[in-house]
Amino acid sequence: MHARWTSDPCYAFFGVDGTECSFLIYLSEVEWFCPPMPWRNQTAVFPPPKSLPKGQILIHIGFLTEESGDVFSPRVLKGGPLGEMVQWADILAVLFILGHNLKITVSLKELQSNLGVPPGRGNCPLTVPLPFDLIYTDYHGLQQMKQHMGLSFKKYRCRFRVIDTFGTEPAYNHEEYATLHGYRTNWGYWNFNPKQFMTMFPHTPDNSFMGFVSEELNSTEKQFIKNNKDSNMAVVYGKEASIWKLQGKEKFLRILNKYMEIHGTVYYETQRPPEVPAFVKNHGLLPQQEFQQLLRKAKLFIGFGFPYEGPAPLEAIANGCVFLQSRFSPPHSSLNHEFFRGKPTSREVFSQHPYAENFIGKPHVWTVDYNNSEEFEAAIKAIMRIQVDPYLPYEYTCEGMLERIYAYIQHQDFCITTESSPLVASPQPARALSALAPNAPHLVWPHNASLGSEAWPPVHSFQGWLAETGRTCTDACLDRGLICEPSFFFFLNTQDAFLKLNVSCDRTESEMNHLYPAFAQLGRECYLQKEPILYSCAGSNTKYHRLCPCRDFQKGQVALCQDCL
Ligand code: UDP
């Protein structure tokens, strides 16, 4: 399975291949071409088809609707962003292969007819039974559904899954808290369970990591690529001419050009874009397969700071390139960078592609200070001397994405207090924890405990830690080779948990604060969390030691704990 796109002007995006199954997403409608046996080529692939519950799933791609202004489609063939298209195509393919019945809508009219909302009645106080077990949409789609579903929107809110590239942190999601504390943005405050937001990369563990698929090569292809690499060839990351205008870029291109022939895939209509220097061989925007061919020959894929966190660097690394990118100092965030301004996250981005830097790293990924031309030049020389194998993290393979989405559909249930989701296999975490490991510097779930035996993630993957002041729970868990798991905050939000972590409180208060539970050394005050949807792995303050719930994870599949399958 792999998302592809074509330059055929009659449609914006071509979906998926490899399973003999494909989707065409036209600018105005979706058509689906698929043989009736989706498992035919999937014999060895997880999971066995017979165990699958078959769900009715609505996929409403809001950003492609005319009503949302559809700024995307006109730019698709002109170097505009394609990452979201890649991800949607893969989501469609995965859900289909997992055996679900899909309805795909890209207009308001189709949406209304599928929801069974009578035209013009969207705002009436009316609850219409929802014919879908799950709805995958984006922020635009969510807004449209809120307007057109009447009271059903509230009733069935737990069935939504929001595809949200950069993520939504809990502080921005909680309406009252966001309003009171300056976290209000154009996107946030839906009061969802933060795990209902699904991201492109594993940003904050508060959200679910959805991801996408990049093409995986077999060993013959890998060997062929290695034998045919041109060690003097570099491809620049960026298909829109505007990114070539970034200050100081020409200087670095000249340094690079001392050692390598530079190729670009920058969109143009008739004339060569003036932003691209004459010594760069520009191919124009390529159909994806030709782009992949270029990557197969190239030694280096080089980023100049924008776009942030797209699929192309993973594709380049999977095709045996080294990815060279700039370190950001100070880091980019919604506080100091236009691109992130108004996004419901306070995440600090330390390089163009933090996932490549932190989850892949050397020898495939080199992150250097582009303000220092010596460091830049030394990196290029070093890269020319090394040989790297094509590499793709498991979570971005076809099987990895199938496995992850299968687990989510089987186990994630956000309908505990309202309608239960018919797709979920077992109930969610137990409601109480009384016995914690005695005299331990951190907390673990006792293996003989009967409570929570059916919870997901399983409670025995839980470890509770006291973070250093100023540290987020995301980082405090990573420091220990673990991942923050917000569904376990519940276990730490008790006076007993403070005691077991050797924290003695002079006073304990319960308040709404996305950093709680936490301990303030000054005054020896302990703070409990009053609002469960504010539990947050993200966020820190030098005043607090946060209490952090961590869990183990599978190598190459950070979304899943060791026993999560
Ligand atoms: N791509 C392409 N032709 C090109 C350059 C890129 O088909 O000339 C594809 C690339 O293979 C990737 C997609 O565009 O799958 C999106 O890549 P990028 O990382 O640039 O993300 P974006 O910024 O577009 O979201």
Coordinates of C-alpha atoms and ligand atoms in Angstrom, one line a residue:
M1 CA 0.0 0.0 0.0
H2 CA 1.3 3.4 -0.8
A3 CA -0.1 6.8 -1.4
R4 CA 0.6 8.2 -4.8
W5 CA -0.3 11.3 -6.6
T6 CA -0.4 12.0 -10.3
S7 CA -0.2 15.1 -12.3
D8 CA -3.4 14.3 -14.2
P9 CA -5.3 17.6 -14.0
C10 CA -8.7 16.0 -13.7
Y11 CA -8.2 14.9 -10.2
A12 CA -6.4 16.2 -7.2
F13 CA -5.0 13.1 -5.7
F14 CA -4.6 9.5 -6.5
G15 CA -4.8 7.2 -3.5
V16 CA -3.4 3.8 -2.9
D17 CA -1.9 0.9 -4.7
G18 CA -0.2 -2.4 -3.8
T19 CA -3.4 -4.0 -2.5
E20 CA -5.0 -3.8 -6.0
C21 CA -7.2 -1.3 -4.5
S22 CA -7.3 2.4 -5.2
F23 CA -9.3 5.5 -4.5
L24 CA -9.6 8.5 -6.6
I25 CA -10.4 11.7 -4.8
Y26 CA -11.7 14.1 -7.4
L27 CA -11.9 17.8 -6.6
S28 CA -15.6 17.4 -6.1
E29 CA -16.3 13.8 -5.5
V30 CA -14.8 10.6 -4.4
E31 CA -14.8 7.5 -6.5
W32 CA -13.6 4.1 -5.3
F33 CA -12.2 1.3 -7.3
C34 CA -11.6 -1.8 -5.5
P35 CA -11.8 -5.5 -6.1
P36 CA -14.0 -7.4 -3.6
M37 CA -11.1 -9.3 -1.9
P38 CA -8.9 -6.8 -0.1
W39 CA -7.0 -9.5 1.8
R40 CA -5.8 -11.2 -1.4
N41 CA -2.3 -9.8 -1.2
Q42 CA -2.1 -9.6 2.5
T43 CA -1.6 -13.2 3.6
A44 CA 1.1 -12.5 6.1
V45 CA -0.2 -9.2 7.3
F46 CA -1.7 -8.6 10.7
P47 CA -4.5 -9.0 11.8
P48 CA -6.3 -12.1 10.7
P49 CA -9.4 -10.9 8.8
K50 CA -11.9 -13.1 10.6
S51 CA -11.4 -11.5 14.0
L52 CA -12.4 -8.1 12.7
P53 CA -15.5 -6.4 13.8
K54 CA -17.0 -4.7 10.7
G55 CA -17.8 -1.1 11.4
Q56 CA -19.7 1.5 9.5
I57 CA -17.3 4.4 9.2
L58 CA -17.9 7.9 7.8
I59 CA -14.9 9.7 6.4
H60 CA -15.6 13.4 5.9
I61 CA -12.6 15.3 4.5
G62 CA -13.6 18.8 5.4
F63 CA -10.6 20.7 3.9
L64 CA -11.6 19.4 0.5
T65 CA -15.1 20.8 0.6
E66 CA -16.1 23.9 -1.3
E67 CA -17.8 25.2 1.9
S68 CA -14.5 25.3 3.8
G69 CA -13.1 27.5 1.0
D70 CA -11.1 24.6 -0.4
V71 CA -7.8 26.4 -0.6
F72 CA -6.0 23.0 -1.0
S73 CA -7.1 21.5 -4.3
P74 CA -6.1 24.5 -6.5
R75 CA -2.5 24.3 -5.0
V76 CA -2.2 20.5 -5.2
L77 CA -0.7 20.6 -8.7
K78 CA 1.3 23.7 -8.1
G79 CA 3.7 22.7 -5.3
G80 CA 1.2 23.2 -2.4
P81 CA 1.1 20.9 0.6
L82 CA 0.5 17.2 -0.2
G83 CA 1.3 15.6 3.1
E84 CA -2.4 15.7 4.3
M85 CA -3.4 14.0 1.0
V86 CA -0.9 11.3 1.5
Q87 CA -2.2 10.7 5.0
W88 CA -5.9 10.6 4.0
A89 CA -5.3 8.2 1.2
D90 CA -3.5 5.9 3.7
I91 CA -6.3 6.2 6.2
L92 CA -8.9 5.2 3.6
A93 CA -6.8 2.2 2.5
V94 CA -6.2 1.0 6.1
L95 CA -9.8 1.3 7.2
F96 CA -10.9 -0.6 4.0
I97 CA -8.3 -3.3 4.4
L98 CA -9.3 -3.8 8.0
G99 CA -12.7 -4.7 6.6
H100 CA -14.9 -1.7 7.5
N101 CA -17.7 -0.3 5.4
L102 CA -16.7 3.2 4.4
K103 CA -18.7 6.2 3.3
I104 CA -16.5 9.0 2.0
T105 CA -17.7 12.6 1.7
V106 CA -16.1 15.7 0.4
S107 CA -19.1 18.1 0.2
L108 CA -21.6 19.3 2.6
K109 CA -24.5 17.9 0.5
E110 CA -23.1 14.4 0.6
L111 CA -22.4 14.8 4.3
Q112 CA -25.9 15.8 5.1
S113 CA -27.4 13.0 3.1
N114 CA -25.2 10.4 4.7
L115 CA -26.0 11.7 8.2
G116 CA -29.7 11.5 7.5
V117 CA -30.1 15.2 8.4
P118 CA -33.1 16.7 6.5
P119 CA -31.9 19.7 4.4
G120 CA -32.2 22.9 6.3
R121 CA -32.8 21.2 9.7
G122 CA -29.2 21.1 10.8
N123 CA -29.7 23.7 13.5
C124 CA -32.9 22.3 14.9
P125 CA -32.9 20.7 18.3
L126 CA -33.1 17.3 16.8
T127 CA -31.2 14.1 17.4
V128 CA -31.0 11.8 14.4
P129 CA -29.7 8.3 15.1
L130 CA -26.2 8.2 13.8
P131 CA -25.7 5.4 11.2
F132 CA -21.9 5.3 11.8
D133 CA -19.8 3.7 14.5
L134 CA -16.9 6.1 13.9
I135 CA -16.4 9.3 12.0
Y136 CA -13.0 10.4 10.8
T137 CA -12.8 14.0 9.9
D138 CA -10.6 17.2 10.3
Y139 CA -11.2 20.5 12.0
H140 CA -13.1 21.9 9.0
G141 CA -15.3 18.8 8.9
L142 CA -15.9 19.1 12.6
Q143 CA -17.1 22.6 12.3
Q144 CA -19.5 21.6 9.5
M145 CA -20.8 18.7 11.5
K146 CA -21.4 20.9 14.5
Q147 CA -23.5 23.2 12.4
H148 CA -25.5 20.5 10.6
M149 CA -26.0 17.7 13.1
G150 CA -28.1 19.5 15.7
L151 CA -28.1 17.8 19.0
S152 CA -26.7 14.6 17.5
F153 CA -23.3 16.2 17.4
K154 CA -23.1 16.4 21.2
K155 CA -24.7 13.0 21.7
Y156 CA -22.2 11.2 19.4
R157 CA -19.1 13.3 20.0
C158 CA -17.3 10.3 21.4
R159 CA -17.4 8.7 18.0
F160 CA -15.3 11.4 16.3
R161 CA -11.7 11.0 15.3
V162 CA -10.0 14.2 14.2
I163 CA -7.1 14.1 11.8
D164 CA -5.0 16.9 13.1
T165 CA -1.5 17.2 11.5
F166 CA 0.3 19.1 14.3
G167 CA -1.8 18.1 17.3
T168 CA -4.0 19.7 19.9
E169 CA -2.8 19.9 23.5
P170 CA -5.2 19.5 26.4
A171 CA -4.8 23.1 27.6
Y172 CA -6.2 24.3 24.2
N173 CA -8.9 21.7 24.0
H174 CA -10.7 22.5 27.2
E175 CA -13.0 25.5 26.4
E176 CA -13.3 27.1 29.8
Y177 CA -9.6 26.6 30.7
A178 CA -8.4 27.8 27.3
T179 CA -10.5 30.9 27.6
L180 CA -9.4 31.8 31.1
H181 CA -5.7 31.1 30.6
G182 CA -5.0 32.4 27.1
Y183 CA -4.9 29.1 25.2
R184 CA -7.9 29.9 22.9
T185 CA -7.2 29.5 19.2
N186 CA -9.2 29.3 16.0
W187 CA -9.0 25.5 16.2
G188 CA -9.1 24.3 19.7
Y189 CA -11.6 24.0 22.6
W190 CA -13.8 21.1 21.5
N191 CA -13.7 19.5 24.9
F192 CA -12.9 16.2 23.4
N193 CA -10.8 13.4 24.9
P194 CA -7.4 14.6 23.6
K195 CA -6.7 11.1 22.3
Q196 CA -9.5 11.7 19.7
F197 CA -7.1 14.0 17.9
M198 CA -4.8 12.0 15.6
T199 CA -1.5 13.4 14.4
M200 CA 0.8 12.9 11.5
F201 CA 3.9 12.3 13.6
P202 CA 4.0 11.2 17.3
H203 CA 4.1 14.8 18.6
T204 CA 2.5 14.9 22.0
P205 CA 1.4 11.5 23.5
D206 CA -1.8 13.4 24.6
N207 CA -3.0 12.8 21.1
S208 CA -3.1 9.5 19.2
F209 CA -0.4 9.0 16.6
M210 CA -2.1 8.2 13.3
G211 CA 0.8 8.6 10.8
F212 CA 0.8 7.5 7.2
V213 CA 2.6 4.9 5.0
S214 CA 5.8 5.2 3.1
E215 CA 6.9 2.7 0.5
E216 CA 8.9 -0.2 1.9
L217 CA 11.6 -1.8 -0.2
N218 CA 12.5 -5.4 -0.4
S219 CA 16.2 -6.5 0.0
T220 CA 16.8 -6.8 -3.7
E221 CA 15.5 -3.2 -4.3
K222 CA 17.6 -2.0 -1.3
Q223 CA 20.8 -3.6 -2.7
F224 CA 20.0 -2.2 -6.2
I225 CA 19.6 1.3 -4.8
K226 CA 22.9 1.0 -2.8
N227 CA 24.8 0.0 -5.9
N228 CA 23.4 2.8 -8.0
K229 CA 23.7 5.8 -5.7
D230 CA 25.4 8.8 -7.1
S231 CA 27.4 10.1 -4.2
N232 CA 27.6 13.6 -5.8
M233 CA 23.9 14.2 -6.2
A234 CA 21.7 16.2 -3.8
V235 CA 17.9 16.9 -4.0
V236 CA 16.5 19.9 -2.2
Y237 CA 13.4 19.5 -0.1
G238 CA 10.7 22.0 -1.2
K239 CA 8.4 22.2 -4.2
E240 CA 7.1 25.7 -3.9
A241 CA 9.3 28.5 -5.2
S242 CA 8.6 30.7 -2.1
I243 CA 10.7 28.5 0.1
W244 CA 13.7 29.1 -2.0
K245 CA 13.6 32.7 -1.1
L246 CA 14.5 32.1 2.6
Q247 CA 17.3 34.3 3.6
G248 CA 20.9 33.1 3.2
K249 CA 19.9 30.0 1.3
E250 CA 22.0 30.9 -1.8
K251 CA 25.1 30.9 0.3
F252 CA 24.5 27.3 1.5
L253 CA 23.5 26.2 -1.9
R254 CA 26.9 27.5 -3.2
I255 CA 28.8 25.6 -0.5
L256 CA 26.8 22.5 -1.3
N257 CA 27.5 23.0 -5.0
K258 CA 31.2 22.8 -4.4
Y259 CA 30.7 19.1 -3.7
M260 CA 27.5 18.0 -5.3
E261 CA 25.2 18.5 -8.2
I262 CA 22.0 20.0 -6.9
H263 CA 18.6 19.0 -8.1
G264 CA 15.2 20.6 -7.3
T265 CA 11.5 19.7 -7.9
V266 CA 10.1 23.2 -7.8
Y267 CA 6.9 23.9 -9.5
Y268 CA 6.8 26.3 -12.4
E269 CA 4.4 27.0 -15.3
T270 CA 6.4 28.2 -18.2
Q271 CA 9.6 29.8 -17.0
R272 CA 12.2 28.7 -14.6
P273 CA 11.4 30.2 -11.2
P274 CA 13.7 33.1 -10.6
E275 CA 14.1 32.1 -6.9
V276 CA 16.0 28.9 -8.0
P277 CA 19.7 29.6 -8.7
A278 CA 20.9 28.8 -12.2
F279 CA 23.3 26.1 -11.0
V280 CA 20.4 24.0 -9.6
K281 CA 18.9 21.4 -12.0
N282 CA 15.2 21.9 -11.6
H283 CA 12.9 19.1 -12.7
G284 CA 9.7 20.9 -12.0
L285 CA 7.1 19.3 -9.8
L286 CA 7.3 15.5 -10.4
P287 CA 4.7 12.8 -10.3
Q288 CA 5.4 10.9 -7.2
Q289 CA 7.0 7.8 -8.8
E290 CA 9.5 10.0 -10.7
F291 CA 10.2 11.8 -7.5
Q292 CA 11.0 8.5 -5.8
Q293 CA 13.3 7.6 -8.7
L294 CA 15.2 10.8 -8.2
L295 CA 15.6 10.0 -4.5
R296 CA 16.8 6.5 -5.3
K297 CA 19.8 8.0 -7.2
A298 CA 20.5 10.8 -4.8
K299 CA 22.9 10.6 -1.9
L300 CA 21.6 13.7 0.0
F301 CA 18.1 15.1 0.6
I302 CA 18.6 18.6 2.0
G303 CA 16.1 20.7 3.9
F304 CA 16.3 24.5 4.3
G305 CA 13.9 24.9 7.2
F306 CA 10.5 24.7 5.5
P307 CA 8.1 22.8 5.0
Y308 CA 7.9 21.4 8.5
E309 CA 7.5 17.7 9.2
G310 CA 6.2 16.4 5.9
P311 CA 6.4 12.8 4.4
A312 CA 9.2 13.6 1.9
P313 CA 12.2 13.2 4.3
L314 CA 10.9 9.7 5.4
E315 CA 10.6 8.8 1.7
A316 CA 14.1 10.0 1.1
I317 CA 15.6 8.0 4.0
A318 CA 13.6 5.0 2.9
N319 CA 15.3 5.4 -0.5
G320 CA 18.7 5.4 1.0
C321 CA 19.3 9.2 1.1
V322 CA 20.9 11.0 4.0
F323 CA 18.6 13.8 5.2
L324 CA 20.5 17.0 6.2
Q325 CA 18.4 19.7 8.0
S326 CA 18.8 22.8 10.0
R327 CA 18.7 23.0 13.8
F328 CA 16.4 25.8 15.1
S329 CA 17.8 27.9 17.9
P330 CA 15.7 29.3 19.4
P331 CA 13.1 26.7 18.6
H332 CA 10.1 27.6 16.5
S333 CA 6.7 27.6 18.2
S334 CA 3.3 29.3 18.1
L335 CA 4.9 32.1 20.1
N336 CA 7.6 33.1 17.6
H337 CA 6.7 31.7 14.2
E338 CA 3.9 32.6 11.8
F339 CA 3.3 29.1 10.6
F340 CA 2.6 27.8 14.1
R341 CA 0.8 30.9 15.3
G342 CA -2.8 30.0 16.3
K343 CA -2.1 26.3 16.2
P344 CA -3.4 24.6 19.4
T345 CA 0.0 23.5 20.6
S346 CA 2.8 25.1 22.5
R347 CA 5.3 22.5 21.2
E348 CA 8.8 23.8 20.5
V349 CA 10.2 22.6 17.3
F350 CA 14.0 22.3 17.4
S351 CA 14.6 21.4 13.7
Q352 CA 12.7 21.2 10.4
H353 CA 11.8 17.6 11.1
P354 CA 11.9 16.7 14.8
Y355 CA 10.7 13.1 14.1
A356 CA 13.6 12.5 11.7
E357 CA 16.0 14.0 14.3
N358 CA 14.8 12.2 17.4
F359 CA 13.4 8.9 16.2
I360 CA 15.8 8.2 13.3
G361 CA 19.0 10.3 13.8
K362 CA 22.5 9.5 12.5
P363 CA 23.6 8.1 10.1
H364 CA 20.4 8.8 8.2
V365 CA 19.6 12.2 9.6
W366 CA 22.1 15.0 10.3
T367 CA 20.8 18.1 12.1
V368 CA 23.3 21.0 12.0
D369 CA 23.5 24.7 12.7
Y370 CA 23.1 26.4 9.3
N371 CA 24.3 29.7 10.8
N372 CA 27.7 28.1 11.0
S373 CA 29.0 27.5 7.5
E374 CA 32.0 25.4 8.8
E375 CA 29.7 23.0 10.5
F376 CA 27.5 22.9 7.4
E377 CA 30.4 22.2 5.1
A378 CA 31.9 19.6 7.5
A379 CA 28.6 17.7 7.5
I380 CA 28.5 17.6 3.7
K381 CA 32.0 16.2 3.5
A382 CA 31.3 13.6 6.2
I383 CA 28.1 12.6 4.5
M384 CA 29.9 12.0 1.2
R385 CA 32.2 9.6 2.9
I386 CA 29.6 7.4 4.6
Q387 CA 27.4 4.7 3.1
V388 CA 23.9 4.3 4.5
D389 CA 21.2 1.6 4.0
P390 CA 17.7 2.6 3.1
Y391 CA 15.7 2.7 6.3
L392 CA 12.0 3.1 7.2
P393 CA 10.7 3.0 10.8
Y394 CA 8.3 0.2 11.3
E395 CA 5.5 2.5 12.3
Y396 CA 5.5 4.1 8.8
T397 CA 5.4 0.7 7.0
C398 CA 2.1 -0.6 5.7
E399 CA 2.0 -3.3 8.4
G400 CA 2.9 -0.9 11.1
M401 CA 0.0 1.5 10.3
L402 CA -2.4 -1.4 9.9
E403 CA -1.4 -2.8 13.3
R404 CA -1.7 0.6 15.0
I405 CA -5.1 1.6 13.6
Y406 CA -6.4 -1.9 14.2
A407 CA -5.4 -1.5 17.9
Y408 CA -7.1 1.9 18.2
I409 CA -10.3 0.7 16.7
Q410 CA -10.3 -2.4 18.9
H411 CA -9.5 -0.6 22.1
Q412 CA -10.1 3.1 22.1
D413 CA -13.5 3.9 23.5
F414 CA -14.3 7.5 24.4
C415 CA -18.0 6.8 24.9
I416 CA -17.7 5.5 28.4
T417 CA -20.2 7.9 29.9
T418 CA -22.4 8.2 26.8
E419 CA -23.0 5.8 23.9
S420 CA -20.6 2.9 23.9
S421 CA -18.8 2.3 20.6
P422 CA -19.8 -1.1 19.2
L423 CA -16.4 -1.7 17.8
V424 CA -14.5 -1.8 21.0
A425 CA -13.4 -5.2 22.3
S426 CA -12.9 -4.5 26.0
P427 CA -13.7 -1.8 28.5
Q428 CA -11.4 1.1 29.2
P429 CA -9.1 1.5 32.3
A430 CA -10.3 0.6 35.7
R431 CA -11.4 3.4 37.9
A432 CA -9.3 2.9 41.0
L433 CA -5.8 2.2 42.1
S434 CA -5.2 1.7 45.7
A435 CA -2.1 -0.5 46.0
L436 CA 1.1 0.9 44.6
A437 CA 4.6 -0.5 44.8
P438 CA 5.9 0.1 48.4
N439 CA 9.1 2.0 49.0
A440 CA 9.8 2.6 45.3
P441 CA 11.3 5.7 43.8
H442 CA 8.6 5.3 41.1
L443 CA 5.2 3.6 41.0
V444 CA 4.2 0.5 39.2
W445 CA 1.0 -1.4 38.9
P446 CA 1.2 -4.6 41.1
H447 CA 1.0 -7.6 38.8
N448 CA -1.4 -9.5 41.1
A449 CA -3.9 -6.7 41.2
S450 CA -7.3 -7.7 39.9
L451 CA -8.5 -4.3 39.0
G452 CA -7.9 -3.1 35.5
S453 CA -7.0 -6.5 34.1
E454 CA -9.0 -5.6 30.9
A455 CA -7.8 -2.0 30.6
W456 CA -6.0 -0.7 27.5
P457 CA -3.2 0.1 27.5
P458 CA -2.8 -2.7 30.1
V459 CA -2.1 -1.3 33.5
H460 CA 1.0 -3.4 34.1
S461 CA 2.8 -1.2 31.5
F462 CA 2.4 1.8 33.9
Q463 CA 5.2 3.5 35.8
G464 CA 4.7 6.7 37.7
W465 CA 7.6 9.2 38.1
L466 CA 8.2 12.5 39.6
A467 CA 9.7 14.9 37.0
E468 CA 12.4 17.4 37.6
T469 CA 11.1 21.0 37.9
G470 CA 10.5 22.6 34.5
R471 CA 10.3 19.2 32.7
T472 CA 7.2 18.1 30.7
C473 CA 5.9 14.6 31.3
T474 CA 6.6 13.8 27.7
D475 CA 10.3 14.5 28.3
A476 CA 10.4 13.0 31.8
C477 CA 9.2 9.7 30.4
L478 CA 11.5 9.8 27.4
D479 CA 14.4 10.4 29.8
R480 CA 13.6 7.0 31.2
G481 CA 13.2 5.2 27.9
L482 CA 9.4 5.4 28.3
I483 CA 6.5 7.2 26.8
C484 CA 4.0 9.4 28.6
E485 CA 0.5 7.7 28.8
P486 CA -2.2 10.2 29.7
S487 CA -4.8 7.5 30.4
F488 CA -2.7 6.6 33.5
F489 CA -2.8 10.0 35.0
F490 CA -5.8 8.8 37.0
F491 CA -3.5 6.5 39.0
L492 CA -1.3 9.4 40.1
N493 CA -4.0 11.9 41.0
T494 CA -4.3 10.8 44.6
Q495 CA -2.7 11.8 47.9
D496 CA -1.5 8.3 48.2
A497 CA 0.4 8.5 45.0
F498 CA 2.3 11.6 46.3
L499 CA 3.2 9.6 49.5
K500 CA 4.4 6.6 47.4
L501 CA 6.7 8.9 45.4
N502 CA 8.2 10.1 48.7
V503 CA 6.6 13.5 48.4
S504 CA 5.3 14.9 51.7
C505 CA 2.8 17.6 51.3
D506 CA 2.1 20.3 53.8
R507 CA -1.1 21.2 52.0
T508 CA -3.0 19.6 49.1
E509 CA -5.3 21.4 46.7
S510 CA -7.5 20.3 43.9
E511 CA -7.6 22.6 40.9
M512 CA -8.0 22.8 37.1
N513 CA -4.5 23.1 35.7
H514 CA -3.0 21.2 32.8
L515 CA 0.2 20.7 34.8
Y516 CA -1.4 18.9 37.7
P517 CA -1.0 16.5 39.5
A518 CA 2.2 18.3 40.6
F519 CA 4.3 19.2 43.6
A520 CA 5.7 22.7 44.4
Q521 CA 8.8 22.6 46.5
L522 CA 8.1 26.1 47.7
G523 CA 5.5 25.7 50.5
R524 CA 5.6 22.0 50.0
E525 CA 2.3 22.1 48.3
C526 CA 0.7 19.2 46.4
Y527 CA -1.8 19.9 43.6
L528 CA -4.4 17.4 42.3
Q529 CA -6.1 17.7 39.0
K530 CA -9.8 18.5 39.1
E531 CA -10.7 18.1 35.4
P532 CA -9.7 14.8 33.8
I533 CA -9.7 16.1 30.2
L534 CA -7.0 18.5 31.2
Y535 CA -4.5 15.7 32.1
S536 CA -1.6 16.6 29.8
C537 CA 1.8 15.1 29.0
A538 CA 2.7 18.5 27.4
G539 CA 3.5 21.6 29.5
S540 CA 6.0 22.5 32.2
N541 CA 6.8 25.2 34.8
T542 CA 9.9 25.7 36.8
K543 CA 7.7 26.0 39.9
Y544 CA 6.5 22.4 39.6
H545 CA 7.7 18.8 39.8
R546 CA 5.0 17.1 37.7
L547 CA 3.7 13.6 38.5
C548 CA 4.1 11.7 35.2
P549 CA 2.5 8.5 34.1
C550 CA 4.8 6.6 31.7
R551 CA 4.6 3.3 29.9
D552 CA 6.8 1.1 27.8
F553 CA 6.5 1.0 24.0
Q554 CA 7.3 -1.3 21.1
K555 CA 10.5 -0.5 19.3
G556 CA 9.5 1.2 16.1
Q557 CA 5.8 1.4 17.2
V558 CA 5.7 4.1 19.8
A559 CA 1.9 4.2 19.9
L560 CA 1.7 0.7 21.3
C561 CA 3.0 -0.7 24.6
Q562 CA 4.7 -4.1 24.8
D563 CA 1.5 -6.0 25.6
C564 CA -0.9 -3.7 23.7
L565 CA -1.8 -6.2 21.0
Ligands
UDP1 N1 6.2 14.9 -4.0 C1 5.9 14.6 -5.3 N2 6.6 15.2 -6.3 C2 7.6 16.1 -6.0 C3 7.9 16.4 -4.7 C4 7.2 15.7 -3.7 O1 5.0 13.8 -5.6 O2 8.1 16.7 -7.0 C5 5.4 14.1 -2.9 C6 6.3 13.4 -1.9 O3 6.6 12.1 -2.4 C7 5.4 13.3 -0.7 C8 4.4 14.4 -0.9 O4 4.8 15.1 -2.1 O5 4.7 12.1 -0.6 C9 4.4 15.4 0.2 O6 5.7 15.8 0.6 P1 6.2 16.9 1.6 O7 7.1 16.3 2.6 O8 6.8 18.0 0.7 O9 5.0 17.4 2.4 P2 4.0 18.7 2.2 O10 4.8 19.9 2.7 O11 3.6 18.7 0.8 O12 2.9 18.4 3.1

